Tab-separated table of C-alpha atoms in Angstrom:
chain	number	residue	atom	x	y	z
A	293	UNK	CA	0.000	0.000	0.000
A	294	UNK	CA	1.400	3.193	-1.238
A	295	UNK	CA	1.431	6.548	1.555
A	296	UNK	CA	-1.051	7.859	-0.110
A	297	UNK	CA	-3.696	5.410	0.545
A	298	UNK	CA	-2.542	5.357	4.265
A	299	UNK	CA	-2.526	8.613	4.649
A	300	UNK	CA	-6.369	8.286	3.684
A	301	UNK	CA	-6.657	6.515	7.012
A	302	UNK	CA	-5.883	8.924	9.020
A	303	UNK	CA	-8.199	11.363	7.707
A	304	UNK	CA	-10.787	8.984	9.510
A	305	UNK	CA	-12.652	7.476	6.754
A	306	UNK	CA	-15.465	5.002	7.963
A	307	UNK	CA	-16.605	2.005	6.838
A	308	UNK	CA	-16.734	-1.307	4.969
A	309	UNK	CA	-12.623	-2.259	4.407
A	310	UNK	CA	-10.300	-5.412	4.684
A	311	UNK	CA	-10.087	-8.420	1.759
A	312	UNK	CA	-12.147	-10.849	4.502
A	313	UNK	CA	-15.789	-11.669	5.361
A	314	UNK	CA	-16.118	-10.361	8.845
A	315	UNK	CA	-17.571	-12.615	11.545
A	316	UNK	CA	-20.598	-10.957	12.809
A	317	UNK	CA	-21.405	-11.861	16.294
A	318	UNK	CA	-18.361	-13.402	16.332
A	319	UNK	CA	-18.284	-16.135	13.860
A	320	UNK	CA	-15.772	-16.760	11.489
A	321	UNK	CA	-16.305	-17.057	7.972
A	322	UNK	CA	-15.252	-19.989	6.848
A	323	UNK	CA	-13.603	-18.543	3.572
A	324	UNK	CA	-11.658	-16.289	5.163
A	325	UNK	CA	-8.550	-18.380	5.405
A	326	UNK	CA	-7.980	-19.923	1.800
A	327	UNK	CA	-5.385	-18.293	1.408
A	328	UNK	CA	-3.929	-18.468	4.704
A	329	UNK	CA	-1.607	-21.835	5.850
A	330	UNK	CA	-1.351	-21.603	9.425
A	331	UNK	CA	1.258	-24.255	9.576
A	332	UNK	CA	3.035	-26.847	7.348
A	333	UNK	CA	1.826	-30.102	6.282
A	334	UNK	CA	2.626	-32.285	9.100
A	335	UNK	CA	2.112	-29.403	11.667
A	336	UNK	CA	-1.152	-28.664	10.741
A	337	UNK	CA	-2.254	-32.556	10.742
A	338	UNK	CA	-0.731	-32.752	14.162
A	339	UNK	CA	-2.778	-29.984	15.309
A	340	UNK	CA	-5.875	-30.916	13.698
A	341	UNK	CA	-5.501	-34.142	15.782
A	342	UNK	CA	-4.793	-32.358	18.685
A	343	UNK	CA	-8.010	-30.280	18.312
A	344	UNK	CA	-10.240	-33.787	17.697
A	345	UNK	CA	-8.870	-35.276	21.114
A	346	UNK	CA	-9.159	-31.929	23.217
A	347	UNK	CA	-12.893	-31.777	21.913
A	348	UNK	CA	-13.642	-35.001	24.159
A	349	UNK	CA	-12.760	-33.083	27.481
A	350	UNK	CA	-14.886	-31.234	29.352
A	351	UNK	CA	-14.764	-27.583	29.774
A	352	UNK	CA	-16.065	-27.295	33.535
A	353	UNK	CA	-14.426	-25.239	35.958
A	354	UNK	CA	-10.535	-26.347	36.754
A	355	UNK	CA	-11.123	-29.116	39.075
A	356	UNK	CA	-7.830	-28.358	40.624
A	357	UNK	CA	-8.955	-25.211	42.630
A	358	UNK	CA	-12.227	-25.004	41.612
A	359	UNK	CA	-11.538	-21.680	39.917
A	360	UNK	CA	-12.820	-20.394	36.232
A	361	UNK	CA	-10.224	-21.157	34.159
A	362	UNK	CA	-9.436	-18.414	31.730
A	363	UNK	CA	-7.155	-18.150	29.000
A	364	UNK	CA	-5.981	-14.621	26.935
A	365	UNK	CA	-4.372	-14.251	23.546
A	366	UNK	CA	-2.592	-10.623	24.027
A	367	UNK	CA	-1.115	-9.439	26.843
A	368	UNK	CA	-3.495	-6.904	27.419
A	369	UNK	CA	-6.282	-8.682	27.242
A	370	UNK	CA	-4.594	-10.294	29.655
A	371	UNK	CA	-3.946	-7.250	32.196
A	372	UNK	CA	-7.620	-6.766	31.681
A	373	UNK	CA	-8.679	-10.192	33.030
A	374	UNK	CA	-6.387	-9.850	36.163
A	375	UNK	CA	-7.672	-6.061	36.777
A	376	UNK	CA	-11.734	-7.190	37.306
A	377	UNK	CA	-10.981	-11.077	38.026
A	378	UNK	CA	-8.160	-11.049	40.111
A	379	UNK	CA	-7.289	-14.074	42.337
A	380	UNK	CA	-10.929	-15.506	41.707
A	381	UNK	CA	-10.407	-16.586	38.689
A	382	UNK	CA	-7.331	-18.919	36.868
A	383	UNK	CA	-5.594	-16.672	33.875
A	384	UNK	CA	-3.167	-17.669	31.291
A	385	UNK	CA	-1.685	-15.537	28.504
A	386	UNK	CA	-0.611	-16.999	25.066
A	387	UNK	CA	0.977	-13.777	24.559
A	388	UNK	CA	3.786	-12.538	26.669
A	389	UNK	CA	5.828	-8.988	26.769
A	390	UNK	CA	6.822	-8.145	22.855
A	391	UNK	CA	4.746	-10.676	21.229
A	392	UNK	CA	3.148	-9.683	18.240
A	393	UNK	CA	-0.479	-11.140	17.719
A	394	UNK	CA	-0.468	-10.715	13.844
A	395	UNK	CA	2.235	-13.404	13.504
A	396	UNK	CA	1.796	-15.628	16.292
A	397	UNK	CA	1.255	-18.818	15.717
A	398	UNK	CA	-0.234	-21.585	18.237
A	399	UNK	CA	1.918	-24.539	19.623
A	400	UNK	CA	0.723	-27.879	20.712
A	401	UNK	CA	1.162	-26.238	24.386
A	402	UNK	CA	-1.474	-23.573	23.452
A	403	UNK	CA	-3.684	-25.556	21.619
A	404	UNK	CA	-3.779	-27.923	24.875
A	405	UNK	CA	-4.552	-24.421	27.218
A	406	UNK	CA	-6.736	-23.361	24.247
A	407	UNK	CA	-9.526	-26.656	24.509
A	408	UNK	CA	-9.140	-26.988	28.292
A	409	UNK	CA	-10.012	-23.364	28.946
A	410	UNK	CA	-13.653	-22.699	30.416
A	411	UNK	CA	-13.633	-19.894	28.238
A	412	UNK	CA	-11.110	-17.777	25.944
A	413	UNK	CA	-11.270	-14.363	25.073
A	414	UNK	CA	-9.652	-13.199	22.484
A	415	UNK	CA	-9.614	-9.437	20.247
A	416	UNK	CA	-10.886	-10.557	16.893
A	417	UNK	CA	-11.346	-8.136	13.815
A	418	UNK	CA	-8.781	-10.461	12.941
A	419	UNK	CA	-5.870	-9.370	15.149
A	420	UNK	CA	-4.950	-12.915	16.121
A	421	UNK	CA	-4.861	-13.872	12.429
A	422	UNK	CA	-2.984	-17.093	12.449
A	423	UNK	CA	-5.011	-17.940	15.112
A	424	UNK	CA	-8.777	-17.645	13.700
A	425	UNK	CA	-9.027	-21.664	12.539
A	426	UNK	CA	-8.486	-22.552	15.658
A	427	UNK	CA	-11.052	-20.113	16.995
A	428	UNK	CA	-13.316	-21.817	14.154
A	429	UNK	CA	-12.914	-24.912	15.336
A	430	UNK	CA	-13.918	-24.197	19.081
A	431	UNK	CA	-16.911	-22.761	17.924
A	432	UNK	CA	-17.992	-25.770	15.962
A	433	UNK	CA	-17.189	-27.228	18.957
A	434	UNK	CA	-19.130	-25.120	21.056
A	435	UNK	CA	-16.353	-24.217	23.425
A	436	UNK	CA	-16.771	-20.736	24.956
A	437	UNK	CA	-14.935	-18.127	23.058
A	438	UNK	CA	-15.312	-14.551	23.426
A	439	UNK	CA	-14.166	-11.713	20.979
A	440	UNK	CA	-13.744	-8.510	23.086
A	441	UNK	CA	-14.461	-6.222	20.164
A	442	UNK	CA	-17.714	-7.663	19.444
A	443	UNK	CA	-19.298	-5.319	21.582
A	444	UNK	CA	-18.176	-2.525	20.033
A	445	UNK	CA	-20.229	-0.560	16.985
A	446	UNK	CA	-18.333	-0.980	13.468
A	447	UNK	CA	-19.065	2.158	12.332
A	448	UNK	CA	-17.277	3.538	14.857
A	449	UNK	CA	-13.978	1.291	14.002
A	450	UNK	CA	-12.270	2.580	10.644
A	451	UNK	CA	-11.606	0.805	7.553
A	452	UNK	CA	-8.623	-0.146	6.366
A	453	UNK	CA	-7.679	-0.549	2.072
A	454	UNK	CA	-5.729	-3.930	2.850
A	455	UNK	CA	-8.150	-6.054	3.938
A	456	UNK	CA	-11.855	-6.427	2.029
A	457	UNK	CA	-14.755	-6.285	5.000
A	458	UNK	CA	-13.039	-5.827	8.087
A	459	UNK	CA	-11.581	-3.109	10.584
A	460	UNK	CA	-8.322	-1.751	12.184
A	461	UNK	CA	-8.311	-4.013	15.142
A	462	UNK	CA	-5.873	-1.607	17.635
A	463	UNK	CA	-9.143	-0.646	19.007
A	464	UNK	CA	-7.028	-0.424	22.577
A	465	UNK	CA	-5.745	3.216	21.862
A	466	UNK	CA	-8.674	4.618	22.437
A	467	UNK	CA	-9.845	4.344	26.177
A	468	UNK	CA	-13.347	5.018	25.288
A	469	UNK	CA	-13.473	1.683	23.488
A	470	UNK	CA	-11.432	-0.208	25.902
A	471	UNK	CA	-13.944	1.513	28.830
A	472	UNK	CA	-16.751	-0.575	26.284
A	473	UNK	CA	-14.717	-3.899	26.345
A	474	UNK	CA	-14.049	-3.574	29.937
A	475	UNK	CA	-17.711	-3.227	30.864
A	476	UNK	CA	-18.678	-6.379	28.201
A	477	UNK	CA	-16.121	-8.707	30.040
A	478	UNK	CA	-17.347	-8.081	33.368
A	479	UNK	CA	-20.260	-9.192	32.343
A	480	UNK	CA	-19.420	-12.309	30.138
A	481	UNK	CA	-17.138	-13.424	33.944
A	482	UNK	CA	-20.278	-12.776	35.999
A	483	UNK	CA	-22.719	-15.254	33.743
A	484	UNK	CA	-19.877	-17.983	33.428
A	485	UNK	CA	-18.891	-17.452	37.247
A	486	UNK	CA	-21.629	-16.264	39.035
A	487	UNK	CA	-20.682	-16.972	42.719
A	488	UNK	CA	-17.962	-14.248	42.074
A	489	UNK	CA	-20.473	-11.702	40.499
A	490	UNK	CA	-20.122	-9.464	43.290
A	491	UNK	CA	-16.208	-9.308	43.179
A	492	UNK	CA	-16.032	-8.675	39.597
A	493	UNK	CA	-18.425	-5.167	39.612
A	494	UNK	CA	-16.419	-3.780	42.644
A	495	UNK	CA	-12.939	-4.592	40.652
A	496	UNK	CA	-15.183	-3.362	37.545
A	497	UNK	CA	-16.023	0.093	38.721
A	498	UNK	CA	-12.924	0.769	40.800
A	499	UNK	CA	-10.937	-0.417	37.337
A	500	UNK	CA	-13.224	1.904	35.268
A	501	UNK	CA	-12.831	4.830	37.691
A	502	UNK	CA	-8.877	4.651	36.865
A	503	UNK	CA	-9.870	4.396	33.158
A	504	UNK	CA	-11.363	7.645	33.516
A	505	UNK	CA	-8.588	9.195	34.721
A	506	UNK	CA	-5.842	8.171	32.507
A	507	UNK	CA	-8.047	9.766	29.831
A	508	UNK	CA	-8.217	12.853	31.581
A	509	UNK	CA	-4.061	12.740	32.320
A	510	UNK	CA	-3.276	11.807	28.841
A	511	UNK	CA	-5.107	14.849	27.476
A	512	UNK	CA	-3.802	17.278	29.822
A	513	UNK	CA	-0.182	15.888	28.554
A	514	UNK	CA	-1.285	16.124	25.014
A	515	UNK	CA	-2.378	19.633	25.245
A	516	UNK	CA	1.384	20.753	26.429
A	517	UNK	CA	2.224	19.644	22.376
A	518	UNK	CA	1.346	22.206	19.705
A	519	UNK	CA	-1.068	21.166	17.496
A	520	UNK	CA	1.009	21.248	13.907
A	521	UNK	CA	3.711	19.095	15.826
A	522	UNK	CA	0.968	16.287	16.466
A	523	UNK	CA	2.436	13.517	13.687
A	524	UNK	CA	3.318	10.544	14.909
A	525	UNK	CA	5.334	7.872	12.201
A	526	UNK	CA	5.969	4.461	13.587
A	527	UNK	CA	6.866	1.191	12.259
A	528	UNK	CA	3.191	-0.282	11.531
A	529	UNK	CA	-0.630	1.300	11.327
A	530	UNK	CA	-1.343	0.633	15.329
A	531	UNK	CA	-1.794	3.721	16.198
A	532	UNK	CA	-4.788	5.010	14.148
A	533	UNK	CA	-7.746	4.900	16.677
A	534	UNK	CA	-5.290	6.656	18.817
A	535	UNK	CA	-4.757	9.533	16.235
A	536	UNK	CA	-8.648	9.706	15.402
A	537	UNK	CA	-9.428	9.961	19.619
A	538	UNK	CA	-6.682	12.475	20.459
A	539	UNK	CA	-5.557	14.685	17.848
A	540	UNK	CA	-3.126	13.078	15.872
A	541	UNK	CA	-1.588	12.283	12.549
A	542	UNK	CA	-0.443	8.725	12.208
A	543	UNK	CA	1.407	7.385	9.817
A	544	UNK	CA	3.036	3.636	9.664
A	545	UNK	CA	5.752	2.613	7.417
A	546	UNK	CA	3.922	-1.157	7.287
A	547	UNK	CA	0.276	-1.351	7.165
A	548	UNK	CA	-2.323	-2.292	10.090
A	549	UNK	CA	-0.235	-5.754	10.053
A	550	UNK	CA	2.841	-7.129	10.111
A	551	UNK	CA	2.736	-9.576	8.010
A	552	UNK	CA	2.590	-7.005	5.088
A	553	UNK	CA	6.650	-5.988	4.615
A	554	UNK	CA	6.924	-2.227	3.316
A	555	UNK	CA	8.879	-1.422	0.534
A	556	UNK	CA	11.207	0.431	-1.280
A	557	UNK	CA	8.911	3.347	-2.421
A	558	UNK	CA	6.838	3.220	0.785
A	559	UNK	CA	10.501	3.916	2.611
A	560	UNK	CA	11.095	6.751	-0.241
A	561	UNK	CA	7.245	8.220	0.039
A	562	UNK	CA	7.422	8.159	3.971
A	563	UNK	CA	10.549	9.866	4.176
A	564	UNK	CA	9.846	13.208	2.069
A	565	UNK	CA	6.557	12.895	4.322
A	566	UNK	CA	8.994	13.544	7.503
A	567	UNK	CA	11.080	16.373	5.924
A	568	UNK	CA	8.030	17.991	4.692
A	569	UNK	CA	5.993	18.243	7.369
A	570	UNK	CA	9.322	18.607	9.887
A	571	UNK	CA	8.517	15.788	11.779
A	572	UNK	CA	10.877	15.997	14.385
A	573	UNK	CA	11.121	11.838	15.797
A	574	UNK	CA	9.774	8.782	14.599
A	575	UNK	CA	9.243	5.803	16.814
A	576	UNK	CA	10.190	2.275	17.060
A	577	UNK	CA	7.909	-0.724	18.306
A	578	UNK	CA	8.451	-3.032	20.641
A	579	UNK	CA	6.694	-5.967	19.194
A	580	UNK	CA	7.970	-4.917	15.588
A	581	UNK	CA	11.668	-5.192	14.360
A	582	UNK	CA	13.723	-2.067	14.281
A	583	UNK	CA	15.344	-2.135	11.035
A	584	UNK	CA	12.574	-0.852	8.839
A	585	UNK	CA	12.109	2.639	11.347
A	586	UNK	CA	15.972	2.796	11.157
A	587	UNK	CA	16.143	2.222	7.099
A	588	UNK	CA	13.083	5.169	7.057
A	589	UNK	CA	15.704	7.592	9.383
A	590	UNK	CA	18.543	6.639	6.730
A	591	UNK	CA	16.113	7.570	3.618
A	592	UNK	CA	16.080	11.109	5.580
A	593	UNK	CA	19.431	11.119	6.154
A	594	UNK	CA	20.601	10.561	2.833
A	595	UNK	CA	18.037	13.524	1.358
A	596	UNK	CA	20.021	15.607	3.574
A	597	UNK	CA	17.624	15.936	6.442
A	598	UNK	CA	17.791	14.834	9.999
A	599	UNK	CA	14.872	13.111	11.986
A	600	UNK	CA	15.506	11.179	15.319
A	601	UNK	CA	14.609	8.172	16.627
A	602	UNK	CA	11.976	9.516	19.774
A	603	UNK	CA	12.190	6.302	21.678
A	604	UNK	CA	9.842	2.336	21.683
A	605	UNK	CA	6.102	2.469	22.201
A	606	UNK	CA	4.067	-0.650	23.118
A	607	UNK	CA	1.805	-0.954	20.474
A	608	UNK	CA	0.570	-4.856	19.524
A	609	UNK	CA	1.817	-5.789	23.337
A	610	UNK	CA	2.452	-4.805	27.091
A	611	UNK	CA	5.734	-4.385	28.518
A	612	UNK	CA	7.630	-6.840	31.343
A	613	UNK	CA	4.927	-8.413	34.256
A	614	UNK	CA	6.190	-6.375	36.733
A	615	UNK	CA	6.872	-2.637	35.435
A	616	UNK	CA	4.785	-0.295	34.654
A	617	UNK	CA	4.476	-0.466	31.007
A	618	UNK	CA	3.317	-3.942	32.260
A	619	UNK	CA	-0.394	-3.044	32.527
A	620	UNK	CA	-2.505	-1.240	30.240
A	621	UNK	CA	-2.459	1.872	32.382
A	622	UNK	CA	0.967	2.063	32.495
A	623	UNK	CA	1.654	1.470	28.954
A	624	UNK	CA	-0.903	4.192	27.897
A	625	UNK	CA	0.862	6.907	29.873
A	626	UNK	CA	4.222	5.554	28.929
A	627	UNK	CA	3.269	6.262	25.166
A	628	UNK	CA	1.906	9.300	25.929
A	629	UNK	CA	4.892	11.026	27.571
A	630	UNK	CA	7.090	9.063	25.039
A	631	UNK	CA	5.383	10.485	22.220
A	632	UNK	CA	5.166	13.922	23.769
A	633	UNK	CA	8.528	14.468	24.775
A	634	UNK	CA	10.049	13.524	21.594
A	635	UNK	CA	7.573	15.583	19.270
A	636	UNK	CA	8.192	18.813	21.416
């Protein structure tokens, strides 16, 4: 996809985009993945077996502890399961720090959490692409899966020129949506576990209450930045929902996913973007390989222009368990004052 057509993104057009047959209500279609191989040959048998035998097991509540047992794909889904759940409830991630969702592929480890799970949730709008037959499968198997951005109303989400009938899935930079999703899986925990009902709408509203303000912080940050210095270039599209909510210009030298490579003229295009709108620093992702952000600073370089590097933002994935950019909170804010500094 040439700059041009990106750049159309960012002016916020709505509506109908992406090469697949979205899944209302969650549901797959089932010829979304023709073209897609999600392993090799003998992989994919193996898992396919895998998936038959794990079908035969029940799904009840971990007999271990007697807790719900949950399992995540992203990180931050993740985060969000431990901030209204808490100890009541048995978590496991897929995803850990720097994991990117668009590439990951399952193992016969996850595959194994994946069908012994009471329930999964998961972002959809295809984020977890090389996951989605296994998420097919489940279904047909009527395991309990739950796509978090289901909730939310598509013609809010924007479009994207790469991909037929389907959305931007980075729905998490805006806290307005994830304030929707946060409300939605509160609810789907209290009908699968409702002896903990109570516990999850205290954790609910106290987590909601800090949702509210980190919007209010952010801003206030954001308004210290002059408005024509609001342009924010990073290695992939992840940022766009953040743009649209608070102000900014995004641009991403890859499209909404990874697995597209950019090339040559998308370095060349981007580049004479930077030096002329005097974008000051680009950015770096965590979950994305440097080399094509530093290849983009060399293009400048070599027109006779400087831009720097302003620092990594967590985009597809939290930081380490443990630090602050470890929750979603603390990533947001992180980004924020990242992104801010450097533009200034």
């Amino acid at each position: 996809m040439s700059l041009e057509q990106r750049t159309k993104i960012t002016k916020w057009k709505m509506g109908l985009g992406y090469g697949f047959n979205k899944f209302p209500n969650g549901k797959i279609a089932k010829d979304s993945l023709k073209s897609m191989q999600l392993f090799g040959n003998k992989s994919f048998l193996i898992l396919i077996l895998l998936i038959g035998l794990m079908g035969c097991k029940s799904n009840s509540k971990n007999k271990d502890n007697g807790k719900l047992k949950v399992v995540a794909t992203t990180s931050i889904i993740t985060d969000l399961l431990h901030q209204i759940g808490g100890d009541a409830i048995d978590i496991q991630g897929l995803m850990g720090s720097g994991v990117d969702p668009h590439l990951y592929k399952a193992s016969e480890g996850d595959v194994n959490k994946l069908f012994n799970a009471d329930v999964v949730f998961y972002s959809g709008l295809h984020l977890e692409g090389k996951l989605v037959d296994i998420f097919e499968r489940m279904e047909k198997q009527h395991k309990n899966t739950v796509a978090i951005t289901d909730i939310l109303d598509r013609k809010e989400l924007l479009a994207s020129e790469q991909f037929g009938s389907n959305y931007d899935p980075h729905i998490w930079f805006n806290v307005g949506f994830w304030t929707q999703i946060t409300q939605y899986v509160t609810e789907k925990l209290k009908e699968l576990d409702p002896d903990n009902a109570g516990l999850f709408t205290v954790n609910s509203k106290q987590y909601l209450k800090e949702l509210e303000a980190l919007e209010e912080e952010i801003k206030g940050v954001i308004e210290t930045l002059p408005a024509e210095k609001r342009i924010v270039v990073t290695a992939h599209d992840a940022f766009n929902y953040f743009g649209m909510a608070y102000g900014f210009q995004v641009l991403g030298l890859q499209g909404i996913s990874t697995a597209t490579e950019a090339g040559v003229q998308d370095v060349q295009q981007l580049s004479q973007f930077i030096i002329d709108n005097k974008v000051k620093s680009i950015f770096i992702e965590t979950s994305v390989p440097r080399r094509n952000i530093e290849a983009l600073q060399a293009a400048v370089t070599s027109k006779g222009h400087n831009v720097s590097i302003g620092g990594n933002l967590y985009s597809d994935a939290l930081g380490t368990k443990g630090t602050i950019e470890g929750t979603y909170i603390g990533m947001f804010k992180y980004n924020v004052n990242t992104i801010v500094e450097a533009l200034k």
